[in-house]
Amino acid sequence: MKYCSKCGEQIEDNAKFCPNCGSAQEGVVEVPQNQQQAKAADMKTIAKVFMVLGCILSAFYFLIPLCWTVPMTVCYFQNVKQHRPVSVTFKVCTLLFVSLIAGILMLCDKED
Ligand SMILES: [Zn+2]
């Protein structure tokens, strides 16, 4: 048994409110606050994880142009310069990954 923090009435150990004066008991009130703090900490941890993932993804998006779109553009420039035909696969890849308009223009371009 414990005593009410406000009026001093003897109350049950797990009582949330004093049956005599109705005041909330501190020991019980602290638990939800701790849970809220724990939840906030969880949210912060999740936010941290997503921020790290965002950093990795942004690095990935930065690498795509270096490893994929820039070489494709250079390749197309060389092909045009040397009057070499560009494959349909290359055109479709350009359309999908580099530039929609450039890809459509390449596909519409009648080469012989
Ligand atoms: Zn009380």
JSON list of C-alpha atoms and ligand atoms in Angstrom, two decimals:
[
{"chain": "A", "resi": 1, "resn": "MET", "atom": "CA", "xyz": [0.00, 0.00, 0.00]},
{"chain": "A", "resi": 2, "resn": "LYS", "atom": "CA", "xyz": [1.10, 3.59, -0.63]},
{"chain": "A", "resi": 3, "resn": "TYR", "atom": "CA", "xyz": [-0.24, 6.99, 0.28]},
{"chain": "A", "resi": 4, "resn": "CYS", "atom": "CA", "xyz": [-1.80, 9.72, -1.87]},
{"chain": "A", "resi": 5, "resn": "SER", "atom": "CA", "xyz": [0.76, 12.37, -2.76]},
{"chain": "A", "resi": 6, "resn": "LYS", "atom": "CA", "xyz": [-1.85, 15.10, -2.28]},
{"chain": "A", "resi": 7, "resn": "CYS", "atom": "CA", "xyz": [-4.11, 14.22, 0.64]},
{"chain": "A", "resi": 8, "resn": "GLY", "atom": "CA", "xyz": [-2.13, 11.40, 2.24]},
{"chain": "A", "resi": 9, "resn": "GLU", "atom": "CA", "xyz": [-4.97, 8.86, 2.05]},
{"chain": "A", "resi": 10, "resn": "GLN", "atom": "CA", "xyz": [-3.88, 5.24, 1.90]},
{"chain": "A", "resi": 11, "resn": "ILE", "atom": "CA", "xyz": [-4.46, 3.94, -1.67]},
{"chain": "A", "resi": 12, "resn": "GLU", "atom": "CA", "xyz": [-3.78, 0.84, -3.76]},
{"chain": "A", "resi": 13, "resn": "ASP", "atom": "CA", "xyz": [-0.24, 0.54, -5.13]},
{"chain": "A", "resi": 14, "resn": "ASN", "atom": "CA", "xyz": [-1.47, 0.45, -8.74]},
{"chain": "A", "resi": 15, "resn": "ALA", "atom": "CA", "xyz": [-4.21, 3.10, -8.30]},
{"chain": "A", "resi": 16, "resn": "LYS", "atom": "CA", "xyz": [-4.07, 5.78, -10.99]},
{"chain": "A", "resi": 17, "resn": "PHE", "atom": "CA", "xyz": [-6.18, 8.22, -9.01]},
{"chain": "A", "resi": 18, "resn": "CYS", "atom": "CA", "xyz": [-6.76, 8.73, -5.30]},
{"chain": "A", "resi": 19, "resn": "PRO", "atom": "CA", "xyz": [-10.29, 7.50, -4.37]},
{"chain": "A", "resi": 20, "resn": "ASN", "atom": "CA", "xyz": [-10.46, 10.19, -1.68]},
{"chain": "A", "resi": 21, "resn": "CYS", "atom": "CA", "xyz": [-9.40, 13.40, -3.47]},
{"chain": "A", "resi": 22, "resn": "GLY", "atom": "CA", "xyz": [-9.25, 12.19, -7.08]},
{"chain": "A", "resi": 23, "resn": "SER", "atom": "CA", "xyz": [-5.74, 13.50, -7.75]},
{"chain": "A", "resi": 24, "resn": "ALA", "atom": "CA", "xyz": [-3.58, 11.64, -10.26]},
{"chain": "A", "resi": 25, "resn": "GLN", "atom": "CA", "xyz": [-0.79, 9.66, -8.64]},
{"chain": "A", "resi": 26, "resn": "GLU", "atom": "CA", "xyz": [2.72, 10.63, -9.70]},
{"chain": "A", "resi": 27, "resn": "GLY", "atom": "CA", "xyz": [4.16, 7.13, -9.83]},
{"chain": "A", "resi": 28, "resn": "VAL", "atom": "CA", "xyz": [1.50, 6.08, -12.32]},
{"chain": "A", "resi": 29, "resn": "VAL", "atom": "CA", "xyz": [1.57, 9.29, -14.34]},
{"chain": "A", "resi": 30, "resn": "GLU", "atom": "CA", "xyz": [5.31, 9.01, -14.94]},
{"chain": "A", "resi": 31, "resn": "VAL", "atom": "CA", "xyz": [4.97, 5.75, -16.85]},
{"chain": "A", "resi": 32, "resn": "PRO", "atom": "CA", "xyz": [3.05, 7.16, -19.85]},
{"chain": "A", "resi": 33, "resn": "GLN", "atom": "CA", "xyz": [5.50, 10.09, -19.99]},
{"chain": "A", "resi": 34, "resn": "ASN", "atom": "CA", "xyz": [8.37, 7.63, -20.18]},
{"chain": "A", "resi": 35, "resn": "GLN", "atom": "CA", "xyz": [6.53, 5.71, -22.88]},
{"chain": "A", "resi": 36, "resn": "GLN", "atom": "CA", "xyz": [6.02, 8.95, -24.82]},
{"chain": "A", "resi": 37, "resn": "GLN", "atom": "CA", "xyz": [9.71, 9.72, -24.48]},
{"chain": "A", "resi": 38, "resn": "ALA", "atom": "CA", "xyz": [10.52, 6.20, -25.63]},
{"chain": "A", "resi": 39, "resn": "LYS", "atom": "CA", "xyz": [8.19, 6.66, -28.63]},
{"chain": "A", "resi": 40, "resn": "ALA", "atom": "CA", "xyz": [9.79, 10.01, -29.45]},
{"chain": "A", "resi": 41, "resn": "ALA", "atom": "CA", "xyz": [13.20, 8.32, -29.25]},
{"chain": "A", "resi": 42, "resn": "ASP", "atom": "CA", "xyz": [11.94, 5.58, -31.57]},
{"chain": "A", "resi": 43, "resn": "MET", "atom": "CA", "xyz": [10.69, 8.21, -34.02]},
{"chain": "A", "resi": 44, "resn": "LYS", "atom": "CA", "xyz": [14.08, 9.91, -33.90]},
{"chain": "A", "resi": 45, "resn": "THR", "atom": "CA", "xyz": [15.84, 6.59, -34.53]},
{"chain": "A", "resi": 46, "resn": "ILE", "atom": "CA", "xyz": [13.55, 5.85, -37.49]},
{"chain": "A", "resi": 47, "resn": "ALA", "atom": "CA", "xyz": [14.08, 9.38, -38.81]},
{"chain": "A", "resi": 48, "resn": "LYS", "atom": "CA", "xyz": [17.84, 8.84, -38.54]},
{"chain": "A", "resi": 49, "resn": "VAL", "atom": "CA", "xyz": [17.61, 5.54, -40.46]},
{"chain": "A", "resi": 50, "resn": "PHE", "atom": "CA", "xyz": [15.58, 7.17, -43.24]},
{"chain": "A", "resi": 51, "resn": "MET", "atom": "CA", "xyz": [17.99, 10.11, -43.42]},
{"chain": "A", "resi": 52, "resn": "VAL", "atom": "CA", "xyz": [20.93, 7.72, -43.83]},
{"chain": "A", "resi": 53, "resn": "LEU", "atom": "CA", "xyz": [18.97, 5.84, -46.52]},
{"chain": "A", "resi": 54, "resn": "GLY", "atom": "CA", "xyz": [18.23, 9.19, -48.19]},
{"chain": "A", "resi": 55, "resn": "CYS", "atom": "CA", "xyz": [21.95, 10.00, -48.22]},
{"chain": "A", "resi": 56, "resn": "ILE", "atom": "CA", "xyz": [22.77, 6.61, -49.77]},
{"chain": "A", "resi": 57, "resn": "LEU", "atom": "CA", "xyz": [20.01, 7.06, -52.36]},
{"chain": "A", "resi": 58, "resn": "SER", "atom": "CA", "xyz": [21.12, 10.58, -53.25]},
{"chain": "A", "resi": 59, "resn": "ALA", "atom": "CA", "xyz": [24.66, 9.25, -53.72]},
{"chain": "A", "resi": 60, "resn": "PHE", "atom": "CA", "xyz": [23.19, 6.54, -55.94]},
{"chain": "A", "resi": 61, "resn": "TYR", "atom": "CA", "xyz": [21.25, 9.10, -57.98]},
{"chain": "A", "resi": 62, "resn": "PHE", "atom": "CA", "xyz": [24.45, 11.08, -58.32]},
{"chain": "A", "resi": 63, "resn": "LEU", "atom": "CA", "xyz": [26.28, 8.00, -59.64]},
{"chain": "A", "resi": 64, "resn": "ILE", "atom": "CA", "xyz": [23.62, 7.15, -62.28]},
{"chain": "A", "resi": 65, "resn": "PRO", "atom": "CA", "xyz": [24.53, 10.08, -64.58]},
{"chain": "A", "resi": 66, "resn": "LEU", "atom": "CA", "xyz": [28.25, 9.35, -64.16]},
{"chain": "A", "resi": 67, "resn": "CYS", "atom": "CA", "xyz": [27.96, 5.62, -64.93]},
{"chain": "A", "resi": 68, "resn": "TRP", "atom": "CA", "xyz": [25.02, 5.57, -67.32]},
{"chain": "A", "resi": 69, "resn": "THR", "atom": "CA", "xyz": [23.59, 8.73, -68.86]},
{"chain": "A", "resi": 70, "resn": "VAL", "atom": "CA", "xyz": [26.88, 10.58, -69.54]},
{"chain": "A", "resi": 71, "resn": "PRO", "atom": "CA", "xyz": [28.48, 7.58, -71.34]},
{"chain": "A", "resi": 72, "resn": "MET", "atom": "CA", "xyz": [25.28, 7.10, -73.36]},
{"chain": "A", "resi": 73, "resn": "THR", "atom": "CA", "xyz": [25.30, 10.76, -74.39]},
{"chain": "A", "resi": 74, "resn": "VAL", "atom": "CA", "xyz": [28.99, 10.59, -75.34]},
{"chain": "A", "resi": 75, "resn": "CYS", "atom": "CA", "xyz": [28.30, 7.37, -77.28]},
{"chain": "A", "resi": 76, "resn": "TYR", "atom": "CA", "xyz": [25.44, 9.00, -79.21]},
{"chain": "A", "resi": 77, "resn": "PHE", "atom": "CA", "xyz": [27.59, 12.06, -80.01]},
{"chain": "A", "resi": 78, "resn": "GLN", "atom": "CA", "xyz": [30.30, 9.77, -81.41]},
{"chain": "A", "resi": 79, "resn": "ASN", "atom": "CA", "xyz": [27.78, 7.74, -83.41]},
{"chain": "A", "resi": 80, "resn": "VAL", "atom": "CA", "xyz": [26.30, 10.87, -84.99]},
{"chain": "A", "resi": 81, "resn": "LYS", "atom": "CA", "xyz": [29.76, 12.27, -85.72]},
{"chain": "A", "resi": 82, "resn": "GLN", "atom": "CA", "xyz": [30.90, 9.05, -87.40]},
{"chain": "A", "resi": 83, "resn": "HIS", "atom": "CA", "xyz": [27.50, 8.57, -89.15]},
{"chain": "A", "resi": 84, "resn": "ARG", "atom": "CA", "xyz": [27.01, 5.20, -87.45]},
{"chain": "A", "resi": 85, "resn": "PRO", "atom": "CA", "xyz": [23.46, 3.90, -87.01]},
{"chain": "A", "resi": 86, "resn": "VAL", "atom": "CA", "xyz": [22.11, 3.86, -83.46]},
{"chain": "A", "resi": 87, "resn": "SER", "atom": "CA", "xyz": [20.36, 0.67, -82.35]},
{"chain": "A", "resi": 88, "resn": "VAL", "atom": "CA", "xyz": [16.69, 0.71, -81.36]},
{"chain": "A", "resi": 89, "resn": "THR", "atom": "CA", "xyz": [17.68, -0.64, -77.94]},
{"chain": "A", "resi": 90, "resn": "PHE", "atom": "CA", "xyz": [19.95, 2.35, -77.43]},
{"chain": "A", "resi": 91, "resn": "LYS", "atom": "CA", "xyz": [17.14, 4.70, -78.48]},
{"chain": "A", "resi": 92, "resn": "VAL", "atom": "CA", "xyz": [14.66, 3.07, -76.10]},
{"chain": "A", "resi": 93, "resn": "CYS", "atom": "CA", "xyz": [17.22, 3.20, -73.26]},
{"chain": "A", "resi": 94, "resn": "THR", "atom": "CA", "xyz": [17.79, 6.88, -74.00]},
{"chain": "A", "resi": 95, "resn": "LEU", "atom": "CA", "xyz": [14.03, 7.45, -73.93]},
{"chain": "A", "resi": 96, "resn": "LEU", "atom": "CA", "xyz": [13.65, 5.63, -70.62]},
{"chain": "A", "resi": 97, "resn": "PHE", "atom": "CA", "xyz": [16.77, 6.65, -68.72]},
{"chain": "A", "resi": 98, "resn": "VAL", "atom": "CA", "xyz": [18.30, 9.80, -70.22]},
{"chain": "A", "resi": 99, "resn": "SER", "atom": "CA", "xyz": [15.74, 12.00, -71.91]},
{"chain": "A", "resi": 100, "resn": "LEU", "atom": "CA", "xyz": [12.21, 11.25, -73.06]},
{"chain": "A", "resi": 101, "resn": "ILE", "atom": "CA", "xyz": [12.31, 13.91, -75.79]},
{"chain": "A", "resi": 102, "resn": "ALA", "atom": "CA", "xyz": [15.78, 12.88, -77.05]},
{"chain": "A", "resi": 103, "resn": "GLY", "atom": "CA", "xyz": [14.64, 9.24, -77.18]},
{"chain": "A", "resi": 104, "resn": "ILE", "atom": "CA", "xyz": [11.48, 10.11, -79.15]},
{"chain": "A", "resi": 105, "resn": "LEU", "atom": "CA", "xyz": [13.52, 12.25, -81.57]},
{"chain": "A", "resi": 106, "resn": "MET", "atom": "CA", "xyz": [16.00, 9.38, -82.07]},
{"chain": "A", "resi": 107, "resn": "LEU", "atom": "CA", "xyz": [13.15, 6.91, -82.73]},
{"chain": "A", "resi": 108, "resn": "CYS", "atom": "CA", "xyz": [11.50, 9.31, -85.20]},
{"chain": "A", "resi": 109, "resn": "ASP", "atom": "CA", "xyz": [14.83, 9.93, -86.94]},
{"chain": "A", "resi": 110, "resn": "LYS", "atom": "CA", "xyz": [14.80, 7.83, -90.11]},
{"chain": "A", "resi": 111, "resn": "GLU", "atom": "CA", "xyz": [18.34, 6.62, -90.66]},
{"chain": "A", "resi": 112, "resn": "ASP", "atom": "CA", "xyz": [19.64, 4.68, -93.60]},
{"chain": "B", "resi": 1, "resn": "ZN", "atom": "ZN", "xyz": [-5.78, 11.91, -2.30]}
]
